[in-house]
């Protein structure tokens, strides 16, 4: 189906189903219940899930397949955001030209950076990409923001002002990013008993892009090109003596992943028309590495899971403060309640990084294949009947760039 | 004129003269063995042929063109495939994928952005891969992880990866090292058959004299980086210098 084998097609359908029903699936707790704060089905967060999912899917094409670990991919995301906001400033708030330019600019930018960085491999490649990204950050933050030539608007961030040309803008159109008049902020609330679900235009637009990005990634994984990329990861020497030039393969993977990052950056700007330099900082580059490894590098769905988990932690765990903790442990005697709050406190709220760090360590140590491996083990454990058989097969057969 | 002409090749590693003044001519459609004691410079010589090393002096001509200064993938595209002394295979890929990759390299050249059609939908490539796996008796292992193969199987897989490209010149660096006797004999038969069926020129480095004398039409004896003699197997067997330098040790 659609050029996919039946297993990949099933996976593709699952991803479509999950993104389509995310506003419902991510809001399992009734609005008034105490657990409602764990609901993730609000537009802003769901947009982040799919946008960073795109970012991680693209990153995985480079890192998961070729093993080249870039520490500078946030630069392409940032460039994408700037390009999109410039389109808003010059043309109009329509998101399509903005997103198209983000992808193109990020692809060109990654071609230049990849061309230089890919002359080295291993740690030297990583350092080169990191250096380029930090240079881009510095350029965006200060150098390219002076009264004579203001490309990035420095610290404030690039945004649309009233005196911008916006040549295709008209009064009938919303004063916010829109798709031919449909505002990205347009939302419909559906109340169903005690639950409320929010369907948001921006989320669904981003979701369509993610589904398309995911589809392309599957095709790429299964193509001869994807096979060459995996061959580069396992034995580049053999590949060269087999008559293949590894450089253009790695460069193509680099540019494709850069274009994915640019798409993510453009979508971020389309959801909120503001582009700041901090999007390019090394912490942002590190985050996508974490997402990919956490979900399972080299697997198809891993990056989506990884980015979802990290964004969930960032947005939900960080909101749990001491008041919330007290309400959780209120059923305990006072002394014990305070003690429990004291113990849990460092791991939530501002301490969410600590929890994430621990989860990351546990995953890397016990599940080198990331959440996907965890899921596979769980599945095997549940379907325990076939356990012996499938275990044998696993050691004997090559894991076919697993789901 | 041979298909491969090596003239006056020398290579130094620091203070060690690994290759002195090597002249070698391999005739088209022949099997040419290079023998010599450990450290004689046999692998170094092959490295100079495939672009892994650039010799300090001399010239290497293949099929009328110089290979010096070309990158390994360019040399392979000219028609030279090499089996390494320690098997170089794609450990994380399946056996089938391992033999498919050289087929793609042969069909599509050094780079082809073929990113949208399924690799397993390419009938011609699959058929070639299947045929060579049958030839080396590994068809039943096609879905195995290459890294989990036995040493002998890894060697056979690497040989299959080179053979499937139908190279003009096949370089084999100790293809039977680490193989059981039966496997060695199978390999001899395989190479003989390939040589007769496909007319592939072969240069083979080997310590196992049984293999050398079963296959080679010409033998070059290398010692301390210089060729001692080059002759037919019959003459080599009785050559006093060779007995002294090499066979004396081996027997
Ligand atoms: N890259 C290198 N750097 C330094 N010295 C090297 C290098 N490659 C080979 N040598 C040295 O050159 C000499 C010839 O090595 P080579 O591997 O060509 O021998 P060989 O004939 O293949 O031996 P063997 O039968 O053990 O494989 C050896 O002394 C070896 O240590
Ligand atoms: Mg050797």
XYZ file of C-alpha atoms and ligand atoms in Angstrom:
686
model
C 0.000 0.000 0.000
C 1.365 3.435 -0.962
C 4.624 1.704 -1.771
C 5.011 0.431 1.792
C 5.190 -3.164 2.909
C 2.302 -4.289 5.077
C 4.158 -3.868 8.362
C 5.245 -0.312 7.560
C 1.788 0.493 6.263
C 0.250 -0.620 9.556
C 2.708 1.535 11.455
C 1.870 4.455 9.188
C -1.842 4.000 9.861
C -1.199 3.891 13.605
C 0.705 7.175 13.409
C -2.080 8.766 11.377
C -4.646 7.543 13.889
C -2.664 8.807 16.863
C -2.127 12.266 15.393
C -5.733 12.525 14.242
C -7.135 11.651 17.654
C -4.384 13.231 19.740
C -6.702 15.966 21.091
C -8.821 13.179 22.599
C -6.111 10.675 23.504
C -3.976 13.260 25.259
C -6.909 14.539 27.331
C -7.879 11.399 29.244
C -8.741 13.216 32.475
C -12.017 15.124 32.948
C -11.508 18.874 32.949
C -12.527 19.361 36.574
C -10.620 16.423 38.017
C -7.437 16.809 40.026
C -5.513 14.952 37.337
C -6.466 17.408 34.612
C -3.066 19.005 34.924
C -1.616 15.865 33.345
C -3.692 16.424 30.234
C -1.507 17.288 27.280
C -4.270 17.763 24.738
C -4.124 21.519 24.497
C -3.137 23.124 21.164
C 0.114 24.728 22.203
C 1.631 21.501 23.530
C 0.229 19.272 20.802
C 1.752 21.563 18.191
C 5.079 21.144 19.947
C 4.709 17.362 19.941
C 4.322 17.140 16.195
C 6.727 19.932 15.284
C 9.545 18.552 17.380
C 8.521 15.133 16.091
C 9.364 16.386 12.593
C 12.651 17.777 13.858
C 13.579 14.432 15.431
C 12.418 12.342 12.451
C 14.769 14.367 10.254
C 17.612 14.191 12.736
C 17.208 10.437 12.870
C 17.743 10.177 9.112
C 21.223 11.540 9.663
C 22.130 10.206 13.092
C 20.066 7.032 13.243
C 21.051 5.798 9.801
C 24.591 7.069 9.179
C 25.734 7.394 12.798
C 27.035 10.933 12.172
C 26.122 12.780 15.369
C 25.413 16.432 14.647
C 25.400 18.829 17.584
C 24.254 21.757 15.529
C 20.880 20.928 14.065
C 19.090 23.646 16.020
C 20.799 26.142 13.718
C 18.694 24.848 10.818
C 15.548 25.036 12.901
C 16.363 28.626 13.820
C 17.128 29.587 10.246
C 13.795 28.101 9.226
C 11.968 30.221 11.791
C 13.704 33.409 10.662
C 12.925 32.673 7.025
C 9.252 32.134 7.848
C 8.915 35.352 9.833
C 10.581 37.260 6.991
C 7.949 35.923 4.641
C 5.274 37.119 7.071
C 6.892 40.548 7.143
C 7.334 40.885 3.417
C 4.428 38.989 1.836
C 1.595 38.168 4.171
C 0.669 35.988 7.098
C -0.093 33.052 4.801
C 1.881 30.111 6.189
C 2.500 28.175 2.973
C 5.094 30.480 1.354
C 6.677 30.931 4.768
C 7.047 27.196 5.342
C 8.299 26.633 1.797
C 11.018 29.225 2.230
C 12.010 27.805 5.638
C 12.656 24.428 4.079
C 14.613 25.870 1.163
C 16.761 28.200 3.239
C 17.519 25.511 5.818
C 18.450 23.063 3.048
C 20.876 25.529 1.478
C 22.344 26.413 4.850
C 22.810 22.752 5.753
C 24.416 22.084 2.377
C 27.103 24.640 3.201
C 27.657 23.479 6.781
C 27.467 19.801 5.858
C 29.939 20.251 3.026
C 32.573 21.482 5.454
C 31.709 19.374 8.518
C 31.515 16.064 6.661
C 35.195 16.279 5.790
C 35.678 14.825 9.250
C 33.904 12.014 11.030
C 33.315 10.938 14.610
C 33.886 13.467 17.371
C 35.498 15.977 14.995
C 32.344 16.074 12.905
C 30.258 16.665 16.026
C 32.530 19.490 17.170
C 32.464 21.140 13.753
C 28.669 21.138 13.648
C 28.563 22.461 17.207
C 30.969 25.252 16.289
C 28.919 26.222 13.245
C 25.712 26.282 15.240
C 27.241 28.448 17.956
C 28.544 30.783 15.279
C 25.054 30.993 13.801
C 23.668 31.706 17.236
C 26.168 34.517 17.783
C 25.425 35.943 14.344
C 21.699 35.878 14.962
C 21.968 37.216 18.489
C 24.162 40.210 17.808
C 26.132 40.492 14.580
C 23.204 40.411 12.160
C 21.170 42.773 14.238
C 22.313 46.365 13.932
C 20.407 49.437 12.815
C 22.008 49.382 9.379
C 21.345 45.747 8.664
C 18.797 44.113 10.879
C 18.181 40.571 9.778
C 17.347 38.955 13.091
C 16.284 41.715 15.492
C 18.732 40.351 18.093
C 17.564 39.763 21.634
C 13.975 40.817 21.050
C 13.498 38.298 18.313
C 12.195 38.765 14.805
C 8.514 39.656 14.610
C 6.016 41.414 12.391
C 5.487 45.129 12.923
C 2.722 47.391 11.644
C 5.005 49.227 9.242
C 6.193 45.999 7.547
C 5.338 45.788 3.831
C 3.145 42.638 3.943
C 2.302 43.286 0.288
C -0.333 40.555 0.001
C -2.040 41.351 3.267
C -5.627 42.571 3.176
C -8.102 43.613 5.844
C -10.225 40.542 5.294
C -7.391 38.299 6.440
C -6.587 37.594 10.086
C -3.716 39.540 11.620
C -2.054 36.292 12.572
C -0.569 33.380 10.625
C -3.305 31.757 8.563
C -3.835 29.296 5.756
C -5.776 31.183 3.079
C -7.784 32.909 5.781
C -8.022 30.045 8.291
C -6.251 31.349 11.374
C -3.760 28.970 12.953
C -5.278 29.854 16.312
C -8.791 28.861 15.249
C -10.039 26.265 17.726
C -13.256 24.407 18.356
C -14.055 23.073 21.798
C -16.048 19.881 21.986
C -17.580 19.149 25.350
C -18.354 15.509 26.012
C -19.740 14.967 29.491
C -17.044 16.033 31.924
C -14.390 16.129 29.160
C -13.496 18.969 26.851
C -11.462 18.418 23.704
C -9.938 21.248 21.679
C -9.511 20.877 17.933
C -7.056 23.451 16.646
C -6.242 24.457 13.060
C -2.550 25.001 13.738
C -2.211 21.577 15.298
C -3.854 19.831 12.382
C -1.756 21.691 9.835
C 1.414 20.695 11.696
C 0.096 17.152 12.022
C -0.406 16.900 8.263
C 3.196 17.968 7.760
C 4.398 15.454 10.324
C 2.479 12.600 8.749
C 3.947 13.526 5.368
C 7.425 13.817 6.882
C 6.990 10.423 8.493
C 5.823 8.851 5.244
C 8.853 10.202 3.388
C 11.095 8.904 6.156
C 9.663 5.381 5.825
C 10.198 5.395 2.077
C 13.715 6.657 2.575
C 14.524 4.037 5.224
C 13.497 1.251 2.856
C 15.146 2.656 -0.268
C 18.582 1.810 -1.667
C 19.675 5.226 -0.400
C 18.623 4.295 3.144
C 20.480 1.005 2.790
C 23.662 2.868 1.830
C 23.269 5.152 4.836
C 23.022 2.162 7.154
C 26.022 0.650 5.393
C 27.993 3.821 6.142
C 27.194 3.405 9.819
C 28.399 -0.166 10.010
C 31.440 -0.118 7.698
C 32.349 2.926 5.667
C 35.623 1.343 4.519
C 33.829 -1.559 2.920
C 31.427 0.799 1.225
C 34.279 2.724 -0.382
C 36.004 -0.437 -1.600
C 32.661 -1.550 -2.984
C 32.685 1.379 -5.378
C 30.448 3.818 -3.531
C 31.418 7.324 -2.616
C 30.222 7.832 0.932
C 30.580 11.624 0.932
C 27.587 12.536 -1.270
C 25.478 10.016 0.646
C 26.270 11.569 4.002
C 25.857 15.050 2.548
C 22.442 14.180 1.125
C 21.384 12.770 4.498
C 22.662 15.907 6.183
C 20.747 18.197 3.840
C 17.544 16.162 4.138
C 17.725 16.295 7.917
C 18.513 20.017 7.708
C 15.436 20.551 5.552
C 13.313 18.667 8.097
C 14.697 20.959 10.812
C 13.855 23.966 8.647
C 10.307 22.684 8.221
C 9.999 22.370 11.988
C 11.337 25.893 12.418
C 8.916 27.266 9.844
C 6.005 25.557 11.570
C 7.041 26.934 14.942
C 6.924 30.416 13.429
C 3.597 29.629 11.808
C 2.134 28.753 15.200
C 3.612 31.820 16.865
C 5.087 34.440 14.508
C 8.229 35.122 16.464
C 11.775 33.886 15.872
C 14.461 34.220 18.505
C 18.142 33.330 18.491
C 17.784 31.014 21.489
C 16.197 28.480 19.142
C 19.678 27.960 17.696
C 21.506 27.484 20.941
C 23.462 24.318 21.651
C 20.984 23.227 24.303
C 18.348 23.059 21.589
C 20.686 20.969 19.428
C 21.333 18.689 22.369
C 17.619 18.281 22.960
C 17.002 16.677 19.568
C 19.874 14.269 20.217
C 18.194 13.269 23.474
C 14.824 12.883 21.752
C 16.254 10.570 19.114
C 18.259 8.407 21.495
C 15.461 8.279 24.055
C 12.958 7.103 21.463
C 15.381 4.785 19.680
C 17.941 5.962 17.129
C 17.595 4.292 13.761
C 13.997 3.214 14.370
C 11.103 4.721 12.488
C 8.794 5.771 15.280
C 11.349 6.271 18.039
C 12.057 9.951 17.356
C 8.343 10.785 17.575
C 8.044 9.012 20.922
C 11.216 10.628 22.213
C 10.182 14.141 21.301
C 6.728 13.547 22.776
C 8.170 12.365 26.065
C 10.633 15.243 26.376
C 8.061 17.889 25.503
C 5.631 16.296 27.961
C 8.188 16.488 30.736
C 9.119 20.035 29.821
C 5.534 21.280 29.844
C 3.712 19.093 32.347
C 6.267 18.082 34.952
C 7.560 21.614 35.143
C 4.125 22.847 36.242
C 3.902 20.663 39.326
C 4.662 22.976 42.251
C 4.598 22.462 46.007
C 0.897 23.334 46.265
C 0.082 20.561 43.867
C 2.311 18.171 45.777
C 0.631 19.061 49.052
C -2.758 18.359 47.536
C -1.529 14.949 46.345
C -0.199 13.900 49.717
C -2.956 15.591 51.736
C -4.347 12.224 52.809
C -1.191 11.550 54.842
C -0.522 12.739 58.385
C 1.012 16.221 58.329
C 4.593 15.268 59.154
C 4.658 12.522 56.587
C 2.999 14.792 54.041
C 5.737 17.381 54.410
C 8.381 14.705 54.209
C 6.922 13.327 50.985
C 6.671 16.777 49.445
C 10.261 17.384 50.478
C 11.391 14.167 48.748
C 9.427 14.644 45.554
C 10.006 18.375 45.273
C 13.446 18.235 43.569
C 12.091 16.042 40.792
C 9.200 18.214 39.641
C 8.600 21.850 38.852
C 11.906 23.472 38.040
C 13.567 20.137 38.723
C 11.968 18.375 35.760
C 15.382 18.198 34.121
C 16.512 15.976 36.959
C 13.726 13.487 36.341
C 14.348 13.590 32.621
C 18.046 13.011 33.212
C 17.318 9.959 35.330
C 14.873 8.579 32.761
C 17.453 9.158 30.043
C 20.156 7.350 31.995
C 17.875 4.416 32.723
C 16.910 4.141 29.075
C 20.474 4.312 27.777
C 21.691 1.732 30.295
C 18.810 -0.738 30.204
C 17.236 -0.079 26.808
C 19.980 0.885 24.351
C 17.347 0.684 21.621
C 15.307 3.379 23.363
C 11.585 3.401 24.049
C 10.997 1.343 20.908
C 13.064 -1.470 22.355
C 11.156 -1.069 25.608
C 7.901 -1.375 23.716
C 9.119 -4.453 21.850
C 10.215 -6.145 25.067
C 6.915 -5.315 26.693
C 5.054 -6.717 23.731
C 7.059 -9.923 23.859
C 6.442 -10.182 27.570
C 2.685 -9.742 27.100
C 2.523 -12.243 24.261
C 4.656 -14.515 26.416
C 3.395 -17.631 24.660
C 5.597 -17.074 21.595
C 8.460 -15.876 23.691
C 10.945 -18.648 23.051
C 10.374 -18.649 19.364
C 10.688 -14.942 18.748
C 13.772 -14.718 20.951
C 15.532 -17.226 18.736
C 14.551 -15.382 15.640
C 15.785 -12.121 17.026
C 19.318 -13.287 17.484
C 19.381 -14.923 14.096
C 17.779 -12.272 11.949
C 18.971 -8.794 11.192
C 16.750 -6.237 12.869
C 15.272 -4.710 9.770
C 15.581 -1.068 10.807
C 12.816 -1.934 13.212
C 9.639 0.022 13.651
C 50.943 -6.426 -21.607
C 49.020 -7.698 -18.602
C 45.768 -6.264 -17.388
C 47.647 -5.160 -14.284
C 51.159 -3.717 -14.623
C 53.064 -2.823 -11.487
C 56.406 -1.143 -12.167
C 59.088 -0.214 -9.667
C 56.683 0.239 -6.770
C 58.271 1.109 -3.433
C 56.719 2.019 -0.091
C 58.406 3.026 3.157
C 56.854 3.139 6.607
C 59.230 5.281 8.651
C 62.426 3.274 8.762
C 60.904 0.145 7.269
C 61.153 -0.468 3.556
C 57.928 -2.490 3.226
C 58.147 -2.666 -0.573
C 61.413 -2.373 -2.439
C 61.206 -2.346 -6.166
C 58.215 -4.439 -7.085
C 57.473 -5.349 -10.676
C 54.466 -7.482 -11.364
C 52.454 -8.233 -14.427
C 49.153 -10.072 -14.207
C 47.830 -11.469 -17.451
C 44.206 -11.132 -18.339
C 42.103 -14.178 -17.406
C 44.889 -15.728 -15.349
C 45.141 -16.586 -11.685
C 48.284 -15.093 -10.267
C 49.387 -16.018 -6.772
C 51.610 -13.885 -4.579
C 53.271 -15.797 -1.799
C 55.839 -14.935 0.800
C 56.525 -15.100 4.527
C 54.725 -12.949 7.100
C 55.620 -9.298 6.782
C 56.888 -9.710 3.224
C 54.725 -6.821 2.065
C 51.958 -8.723 0.303
C 49.056 -6.843 1.857
C 50.939 -3.571 1.453
C 51.208 -4.293 -2.258
C 47.450 -4.833 -2.512
C 46.870 -1.636 -0.546
C 48.843 0.211 -3.211
C 46.614 -1.276 -5.909
C 43.245 -0.313 -4.424
C 43.994 3.230 -3.323
C 44.426 2.550 0.387
C 48.082 3.517 0.158
C 49.930 5.638 -2.371
C 53.335 4.165 -3.202
C 56.397 6.400 -2.836
C 57.777 5.359 -6.201
C 56.690 3.477 -9.288
C 53.524 3.142 -11.302
C 50.444 0.946 -11.248
C 48.520 0.578 -14.487
C 45.220 -1.239 -14.713
C 43.561 -1.822 -18.053
C 45.806 0.825 -19.595
C 45.049 3.496 -16.976
C 46.978 4.568 -13.916
C 45.247 3.887 -10.606
C 47.565 6.067 -8.560
C 45.892 9.075 -6.987
C 42.428 7.668 -7.485
C 40.060 7.138 -4.584
C 39.129 3.575 -3.534
C 35.604 3.858 -4.923
C 36.924 5.083 -8.276
C 39.325 2.166 -8.501
C 36.514 -0.250 -7.725
C 34.398 1.357 -10.432
C 37.295 0.700 -12.854
C 36.790 -2.984 -12.162
C 38.958 -4.015 -9.209
C 37.340 -5.674 -6.206
C 39.202 -6.757 -3.130
C 38.703 -9.327 -0.398
C 40.529 -8.217 2.748
C 42.727 -10.246 5.042
C 40.300 -9.622 7.907
C 36.783 -9.737 6.482
C 35.245 -6.326 5.835
C 31.488 -6.739 5.687
C 28.449 -4.715 6.772
C 27.997 -6.317 10.177
C 24.692 -4.637 11.067
C 23.012 -5.518 7.786
C 21.556 -8.798 6.659
C 23.513 -11.161 4.440
C 21.186 -10.343 1.576
C 21.681 -6.594 1.980
C 25.426 -7.162 2.084
C 25.381 -8.613 -1.416
C 22.785 -6.162 -2.699
C 24.973 -3.137 -2.018
C 27.741 -4.116 -4.454
C 25.040 -4.795 -7.062
C 23.743 -1.251 -6.622
C 27.289 0.094 -6.862
C 27.803 -1.783 -10.108
C 24.451 -0.759 -11.610
C 24.116 2.842 -10.421
C 27.698 4.034 -10.047
C 29.406 5.697 -7.108
C 26.401 7.776 -6.075
C 22.714 7.659 -6.871
C 20.016 9.423 -4.905
C 17.520 6.610 -5.121
C 15.592 7.508 -1.993
C 12.003 6.722 -2.799
C 11.710 3.287 -4.369
C 11.860 0.259 -2.063
C 15.216 -1.518 -2.168
C 13.471 -4.868 -1.932
C 11.404 -4.044 -5.011
C 14.394 -4.048 -7.372
C 13.959 -7.371 -9.115
C 17.254 -7.353 -11.031
C 19.314 -6.625 -7.908
C 17.477 -9.241 -5.869
C 18.003 -11.828 -8.580
C 21.744 -11.157 -8.763
C 22.032 -11.272 -4.989
C 20.112 -14.523 -4.842
C 22.240 -16.115 -7.547
C 25.536 -15.332 -5.875
C 24.236 -16.493 -2.503
C 23.318 -19.798 -4.129
C 26.802 -19.963 -5.642
C 28.492 -19.566 -2.278
C 25.961 -21.811 -0.550
C 24.628 -19.128 1.720
C 21.113 -18.712 0.379
C 19.596 -20.169 3.540
C 21.386 -17.525 5.601
C 20.129 -14.558 3.595
C 18.189 -13.000 6.465
C 20.905 -13.484 9.043
C 22.725 -10.618 10.634
C 26.120 -10.569 8.911
C 27.934 -9.945 12.210
C 26.589 -13.202 13.613
C 28.126 -15.367 10.872
C 31.049 -17.692 11.528
C 34.504 -16.542 10.411
C 34.484 -18.782 7.387
C 31.036 -17.569 6.389
C 32.121 -13.958 6.746
C 34.941 -14.634 4.306
C 32.605 -16.339 1.887
C 30.170 -13.481 2.182
C 32.898 -10.969 1.420
C 33.954 -13.043 -1.556
C 30.360 -13.113 -2.754
C 30.189 -9.324 -2.401
C 33.216 -8.986 -4.671
C 32.200 -11.681 -7.145
C 28.720 -10.334 -7.652
C 30.245 -7.201 -9.135
C 31.856 -9.311 -11.864
C 35.101 -7.382 -11.513
C 37.776 -7.475 -14.195
C 40.341 -8.100 -11.489
C 39.658 -9.775 -8.185
C 42.221 -9.335 -5.433
C 42.075 -11.928 -2.668
C 44.088 -11.490 0.521
C 44.283 -14.914 2.157
C 40.714 -15.921 1.316
C 40.943 -19.265 3.116
C 42.642 -18.162 6.335
C 40.636 -19.365 9.308
C 38.566 -21.787 7.266
C 38.133 -25.453 8.024
C 39.634 -27.906 5.521
C 36.283 -28.667 3.924
C 35.485 -24.978 3.558
C 38.878 -24.358 2.029
C 38.210 -27.015 -0.582
C 34.802 -25.516 -1.281
C 36.418 -22.148 -1.729
C 38.953 -23.566 -4.156
C 36.144 -25.125 -6.163
C 34.167 -21.908 -6.067
C 37.067 -19.787 -7.259
C 37.901 -22.297 -9.990
C 34.329 -22.333 -11.165
C 34.023 -18.562 -11.077
C 37.260 -18.217 -12.938
C 36.192 -20.601 -15.663
C 32.615 -19.391 -15.922
C 33.183 -15.654 -15.732
C 36.758 -15.185 -16.963
C 37.706 -13.065 -13.973
C 41.386 -12.292 -13.543
C 42.518 -13.016 -10.009
C 45.477 -12.075 -7.900
C 45.555 -14.174 -4.778
C 47.705 -13.965 -1.678
C 47.811 -17.238 0.167
C 49.820 -19.095 2.770
C 48.123 -22.406 2.087
C 50.207 -24.042 -0.662
C 47.429 -26.467 -1.426
C 45.242 -23.523 -2.454
C 48.053 -21.859 -4.399
C 48.986 -24.936 -6.407
C 45.353 -25.800 -7.121
C 44.549 -22.416 -8.572
C 47.515 -20.416 -9.768
C 48.959 -20.313 -13.248
C 51.769 -17.971 -12.213
C 53.327 -17.392 -8.856
C 55.352 -14.457 -7.589
C 57.401 -14.982 -4.473
C 57.846 -11.884 -2.376
C 60.391 -11.616 0.426
C 61.214 -8.507 2.416
C 59.437 -6.287 -0.024
C 61.075 -7.482 -3.231
C 60.019 -10.185 -5.678
C 62.428 -13.119 -5.595
C 61.108 -15.028 -8.598
C 58.105 -15.205 -10.813
C 57.350 -18.476 -12.535
C 54.904 -21.315 -13.110
C 53.876 -23.463 -10.138
C 55.969 -26.425 -11.355
C 59.140 -24.401 -11.491
C 58.445 -22.612 -8.234
C 58.126 -25.902 -6.370
C 61.674 -26.866 -7.188
C 63.277 -23.451 -7.062
C 66.167 -23.424 -4.582
C 65.851 -19.742 -3.666
C 62.174 -20.182 -2.914
C 62.753 -23.259 -0.811
C 65.265 -21.313 1.169
C 63.201 -18.154 1.618
C 59.756 -19.493 1.961
C 58.864 -23.100 1.484
C 61.672 -24.072 3.802
C 59.750 -22.410 6.593
C 56.349 -23.541 5.567
C 57.188 -27.202 5.259
N 50.263 1.186 7.732
C 51.463 0.694 8.120
N 52.285 1.453 8.883
C 53.481 0.970 9.270
N 53.953 -0.228 8.953
C 53.170 -1.047 8.205
C 51.887 -0.618 7.755
N 51.342 -1.620 7.023
C 52.238 -2.619 7.036
N 53.351 -2.283 7.730
C 54.549 -3.104 7.902
O 54.979 -3.468 6.624
C 55.464 -4.805 6.597
C 54.710 -5.578 5.535
O 53.388 -5.746 5.991
P 52.273 -6.527 5.172
O 51.014 -6.436 5.945
O 52.266 -6.027 3.797
O 52.823 -8.016 5.213
P 52.149 -9.331 4.633
O 53.099 -9.867 3.620
O 50.784 -9.082 4.211
O 52.199 -10.274 5.899
P 51.090 -11.310 6.436
O 51.351 -12.590 5.746
O 51.366 -11.404 7.902
O 49.763 -10.744 6.140
C 55.252 -5.361 7.994
O 56.482 -5.288 8.678
C 54.261 -4.420 8.603
O 54.449 -4.301 9.987
Mg 48.887 -9.568 4.810
